[in-house]
PDB file of C-alpha atoms in Angstrom:
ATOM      1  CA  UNK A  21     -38.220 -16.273  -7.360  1.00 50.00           C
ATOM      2  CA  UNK A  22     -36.063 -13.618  -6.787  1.00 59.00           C
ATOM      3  CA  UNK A  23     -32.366 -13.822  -6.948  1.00 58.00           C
ATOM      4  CA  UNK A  24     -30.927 -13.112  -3.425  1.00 56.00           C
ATOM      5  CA  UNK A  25     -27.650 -10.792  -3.052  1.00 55.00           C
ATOM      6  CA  UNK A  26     -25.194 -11.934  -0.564  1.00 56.00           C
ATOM      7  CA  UNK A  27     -22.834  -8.783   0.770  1.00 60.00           C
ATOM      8  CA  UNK A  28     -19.498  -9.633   2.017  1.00 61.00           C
ATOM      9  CA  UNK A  29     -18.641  -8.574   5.425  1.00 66.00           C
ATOM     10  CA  UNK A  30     -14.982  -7.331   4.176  1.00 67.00           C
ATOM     11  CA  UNK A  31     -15.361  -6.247   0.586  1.00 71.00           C
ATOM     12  CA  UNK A  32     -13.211  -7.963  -1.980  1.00 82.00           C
ATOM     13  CA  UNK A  33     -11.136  -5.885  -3.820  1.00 80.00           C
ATOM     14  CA  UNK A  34     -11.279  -6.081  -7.869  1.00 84.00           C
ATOM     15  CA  UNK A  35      -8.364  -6.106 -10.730  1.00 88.00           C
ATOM     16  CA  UNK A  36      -8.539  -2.375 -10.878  1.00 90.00           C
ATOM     17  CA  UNK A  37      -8.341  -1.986  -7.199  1.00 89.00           C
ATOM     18  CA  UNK A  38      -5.747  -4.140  -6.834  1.00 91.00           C
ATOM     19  CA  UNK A  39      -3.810  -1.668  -9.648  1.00 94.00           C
ATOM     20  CA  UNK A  40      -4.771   0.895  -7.752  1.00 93.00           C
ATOM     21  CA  UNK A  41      -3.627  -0.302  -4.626  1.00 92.00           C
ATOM     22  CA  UNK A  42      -0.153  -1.570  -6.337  1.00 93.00           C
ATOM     23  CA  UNK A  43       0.393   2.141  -8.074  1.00 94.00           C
ATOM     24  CA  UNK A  44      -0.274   3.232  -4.288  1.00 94.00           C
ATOM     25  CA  UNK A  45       2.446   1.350  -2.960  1.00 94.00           C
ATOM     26  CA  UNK A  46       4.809   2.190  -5.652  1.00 94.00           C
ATOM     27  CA  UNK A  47       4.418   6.203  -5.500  1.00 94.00           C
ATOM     28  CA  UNK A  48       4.841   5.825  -1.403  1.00 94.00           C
ATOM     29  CA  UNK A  49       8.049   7.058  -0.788  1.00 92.00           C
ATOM     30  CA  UNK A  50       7.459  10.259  -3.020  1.00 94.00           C
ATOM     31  CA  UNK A  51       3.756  10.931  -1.577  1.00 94.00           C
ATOM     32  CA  UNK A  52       5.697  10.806   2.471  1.00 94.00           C
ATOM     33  CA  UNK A  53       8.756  12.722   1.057  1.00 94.00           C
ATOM     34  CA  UNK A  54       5.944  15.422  -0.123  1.00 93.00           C
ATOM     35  CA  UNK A  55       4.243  15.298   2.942  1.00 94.00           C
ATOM     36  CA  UNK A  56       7.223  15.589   5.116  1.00 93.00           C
ATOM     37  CA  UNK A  57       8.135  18.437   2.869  1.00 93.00           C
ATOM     38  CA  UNK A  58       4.867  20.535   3.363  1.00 91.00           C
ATOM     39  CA  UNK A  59       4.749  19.890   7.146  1.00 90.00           C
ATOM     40  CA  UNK A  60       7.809  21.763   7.533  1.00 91.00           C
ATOM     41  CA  UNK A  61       6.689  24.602   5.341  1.00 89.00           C
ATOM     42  CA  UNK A  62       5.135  27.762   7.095  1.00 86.00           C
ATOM     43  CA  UNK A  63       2.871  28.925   4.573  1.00 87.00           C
ATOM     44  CA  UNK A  64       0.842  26.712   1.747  1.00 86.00           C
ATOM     45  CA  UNK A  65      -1.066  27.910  -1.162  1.00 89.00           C
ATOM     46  CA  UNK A  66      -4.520  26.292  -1.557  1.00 92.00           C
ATOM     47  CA  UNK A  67      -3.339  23.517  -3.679  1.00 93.00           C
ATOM     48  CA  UNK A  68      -0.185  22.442  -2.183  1.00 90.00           C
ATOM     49  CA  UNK A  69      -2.985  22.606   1.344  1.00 92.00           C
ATOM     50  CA  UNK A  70      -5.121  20.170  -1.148  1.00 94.00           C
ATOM     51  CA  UNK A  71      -1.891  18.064  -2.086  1.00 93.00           C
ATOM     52  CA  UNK A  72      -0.830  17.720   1.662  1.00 93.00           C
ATOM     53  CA  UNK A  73      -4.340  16.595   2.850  1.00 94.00           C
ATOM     54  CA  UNK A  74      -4.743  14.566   0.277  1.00 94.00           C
ATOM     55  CA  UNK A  75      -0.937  12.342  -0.078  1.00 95.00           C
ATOM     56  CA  UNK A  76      -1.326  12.463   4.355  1.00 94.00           C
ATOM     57  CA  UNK A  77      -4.719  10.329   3.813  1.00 94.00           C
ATOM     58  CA  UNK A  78      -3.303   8.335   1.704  1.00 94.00           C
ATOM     59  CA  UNK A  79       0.611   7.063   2.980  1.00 94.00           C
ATOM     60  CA  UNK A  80      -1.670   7.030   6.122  1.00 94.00           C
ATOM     61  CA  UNK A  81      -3.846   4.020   4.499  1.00 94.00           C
ATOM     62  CA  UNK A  82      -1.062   2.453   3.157  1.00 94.00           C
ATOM     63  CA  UNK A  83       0.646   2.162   6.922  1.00 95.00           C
ATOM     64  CA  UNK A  84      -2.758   1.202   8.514  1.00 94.00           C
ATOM     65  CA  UNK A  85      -3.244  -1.388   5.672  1.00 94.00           C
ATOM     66  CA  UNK A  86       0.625  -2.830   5.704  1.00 95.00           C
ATOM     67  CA  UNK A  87       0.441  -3.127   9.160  1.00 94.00           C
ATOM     68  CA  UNK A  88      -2.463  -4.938   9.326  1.00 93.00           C
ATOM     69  CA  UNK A  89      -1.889  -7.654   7.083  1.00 92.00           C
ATOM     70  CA  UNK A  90      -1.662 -10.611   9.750  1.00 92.00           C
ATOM     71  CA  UNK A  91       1.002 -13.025   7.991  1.00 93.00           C
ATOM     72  CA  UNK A  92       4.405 -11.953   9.630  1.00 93.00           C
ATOM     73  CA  UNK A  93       6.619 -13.141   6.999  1.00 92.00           C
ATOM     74  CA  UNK A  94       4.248 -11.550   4.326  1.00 92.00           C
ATOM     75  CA  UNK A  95       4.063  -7.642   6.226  1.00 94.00           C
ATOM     76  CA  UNK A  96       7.491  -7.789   6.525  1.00 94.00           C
ATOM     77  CA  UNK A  97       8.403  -8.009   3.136  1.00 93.00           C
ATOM     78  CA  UNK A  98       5.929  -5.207   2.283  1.00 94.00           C
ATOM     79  CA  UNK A  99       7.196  -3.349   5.019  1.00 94.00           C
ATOM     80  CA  UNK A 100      10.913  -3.729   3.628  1.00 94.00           C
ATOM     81  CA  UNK A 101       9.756  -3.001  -0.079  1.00 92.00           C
ATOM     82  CA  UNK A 102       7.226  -0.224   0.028  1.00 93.00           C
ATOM     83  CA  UNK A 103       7.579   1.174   3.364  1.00 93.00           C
ATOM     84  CA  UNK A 104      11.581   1.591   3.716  1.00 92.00           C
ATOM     85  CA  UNK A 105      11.627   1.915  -0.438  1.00 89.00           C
ATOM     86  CA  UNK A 106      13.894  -0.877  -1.085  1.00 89.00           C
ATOM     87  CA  UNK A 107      13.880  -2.049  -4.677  1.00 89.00           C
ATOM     88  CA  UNK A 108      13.162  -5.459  -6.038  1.00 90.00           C
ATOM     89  CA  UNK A 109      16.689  -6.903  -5.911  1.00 93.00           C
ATOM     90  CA  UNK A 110      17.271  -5.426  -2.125  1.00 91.00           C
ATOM     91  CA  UNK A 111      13.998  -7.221  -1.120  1.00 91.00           C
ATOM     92  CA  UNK A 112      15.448 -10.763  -2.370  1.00 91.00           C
ATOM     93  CA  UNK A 113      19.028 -10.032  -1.069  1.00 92.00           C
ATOM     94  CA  UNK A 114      17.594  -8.940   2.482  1.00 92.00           C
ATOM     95  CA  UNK A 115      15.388 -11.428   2.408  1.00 89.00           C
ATOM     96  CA  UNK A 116      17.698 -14.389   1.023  1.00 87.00           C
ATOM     97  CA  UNK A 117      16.466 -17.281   3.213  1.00 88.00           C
ATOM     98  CA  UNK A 118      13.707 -17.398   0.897  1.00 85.00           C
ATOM     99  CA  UNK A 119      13.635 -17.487  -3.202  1.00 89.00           C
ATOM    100  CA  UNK A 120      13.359 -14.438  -4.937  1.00 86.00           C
ATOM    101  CA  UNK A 121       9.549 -16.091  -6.468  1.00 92.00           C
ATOM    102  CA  UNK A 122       8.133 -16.576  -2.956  1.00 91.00           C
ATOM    103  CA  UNK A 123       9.161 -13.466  -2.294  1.00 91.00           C
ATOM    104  CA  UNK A 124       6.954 -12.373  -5.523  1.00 91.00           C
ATOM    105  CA  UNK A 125       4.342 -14.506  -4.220  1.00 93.00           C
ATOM    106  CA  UNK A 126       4.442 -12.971  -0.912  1.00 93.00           C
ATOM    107  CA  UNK A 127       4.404  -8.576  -2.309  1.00 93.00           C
ATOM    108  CA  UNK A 128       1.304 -10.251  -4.458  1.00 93.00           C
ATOM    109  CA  UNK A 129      -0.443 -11.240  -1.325  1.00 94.00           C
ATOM    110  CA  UNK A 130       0.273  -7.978   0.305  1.00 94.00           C
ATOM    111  CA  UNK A 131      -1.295  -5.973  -2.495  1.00 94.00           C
ATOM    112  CA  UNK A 132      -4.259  -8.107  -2.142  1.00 94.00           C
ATOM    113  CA  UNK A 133      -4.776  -7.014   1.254  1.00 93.00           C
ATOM    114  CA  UNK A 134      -3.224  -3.467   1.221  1.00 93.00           C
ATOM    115  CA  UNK A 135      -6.452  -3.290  -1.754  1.00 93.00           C
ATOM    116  CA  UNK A 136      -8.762  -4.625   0.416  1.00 92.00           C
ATOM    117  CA  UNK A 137      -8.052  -2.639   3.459  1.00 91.00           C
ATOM    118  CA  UNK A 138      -7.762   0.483   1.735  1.00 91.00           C
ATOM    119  CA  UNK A 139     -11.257  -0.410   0.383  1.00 89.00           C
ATOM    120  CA  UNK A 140     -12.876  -1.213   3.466  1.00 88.00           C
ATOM    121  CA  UNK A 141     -11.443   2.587   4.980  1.00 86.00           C
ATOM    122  CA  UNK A 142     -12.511   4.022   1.551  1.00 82.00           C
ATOM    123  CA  UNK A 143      -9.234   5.231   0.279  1.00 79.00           C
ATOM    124  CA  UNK A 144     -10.226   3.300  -3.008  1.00 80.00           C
TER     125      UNK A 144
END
């Protein structure tokens, strides 16, 4: 008998994805810094056109996929960390109703998803 595949509905996202996603988050800030930069130019050479296009789809996904991640407390700290570009330390101060390893727990979980979404629109 043959084996029978089962697809998932919303992809999983794997280790590397989940890097991915993570080195994503992480170079945020400097992709919508570079974007915001370009806009305002008048004139772009054929890469920094490519480089624009490119960094816009991108901090794009990452919005779309922080924004959809449905636990409040969880989208707010990614939001706060990522979005904003707030370090570490800022995160646990703002955040100081909660320990410092919850809020760990929490950016984990919101990689997870930020991976999965970005999967699902085929950013990764």
């Amino acid at each position: 008998m043959e084996a029978v595949m089962q697809m998932e509905l919303f992809p999983s996202a794997n280790e590397d994805e989940i890097k991915y996603a993570r080195l994503l988050l992480y170079r945020y800030a400097r992709m919508r810094n570079a974007v915001n930069v370009l806009n305002s130019r008048a004139t772009l050479t054929v890469k920094e056109k490519k480089v624009l296009e490119e960094y816009q789809r991108k901090t794009e996904g990452v919005e779309l996929a922080i924004s959809m991640i449905i636990e409040d407390d969880v989208r707010k700290v990614m939001e706060f960390r990522f979005i904003r570009g707030n370090t570490r330390w800022g995160t646990v101060k703002r955040f100081s109703s909660i320990t410092d390893r919850s809020i760990d727990r929490r950016v984990v979980k919101g990689v997870k998803s930020v991976a999965e979404t970005l999967k699902l629109i085929d950013i990764i």
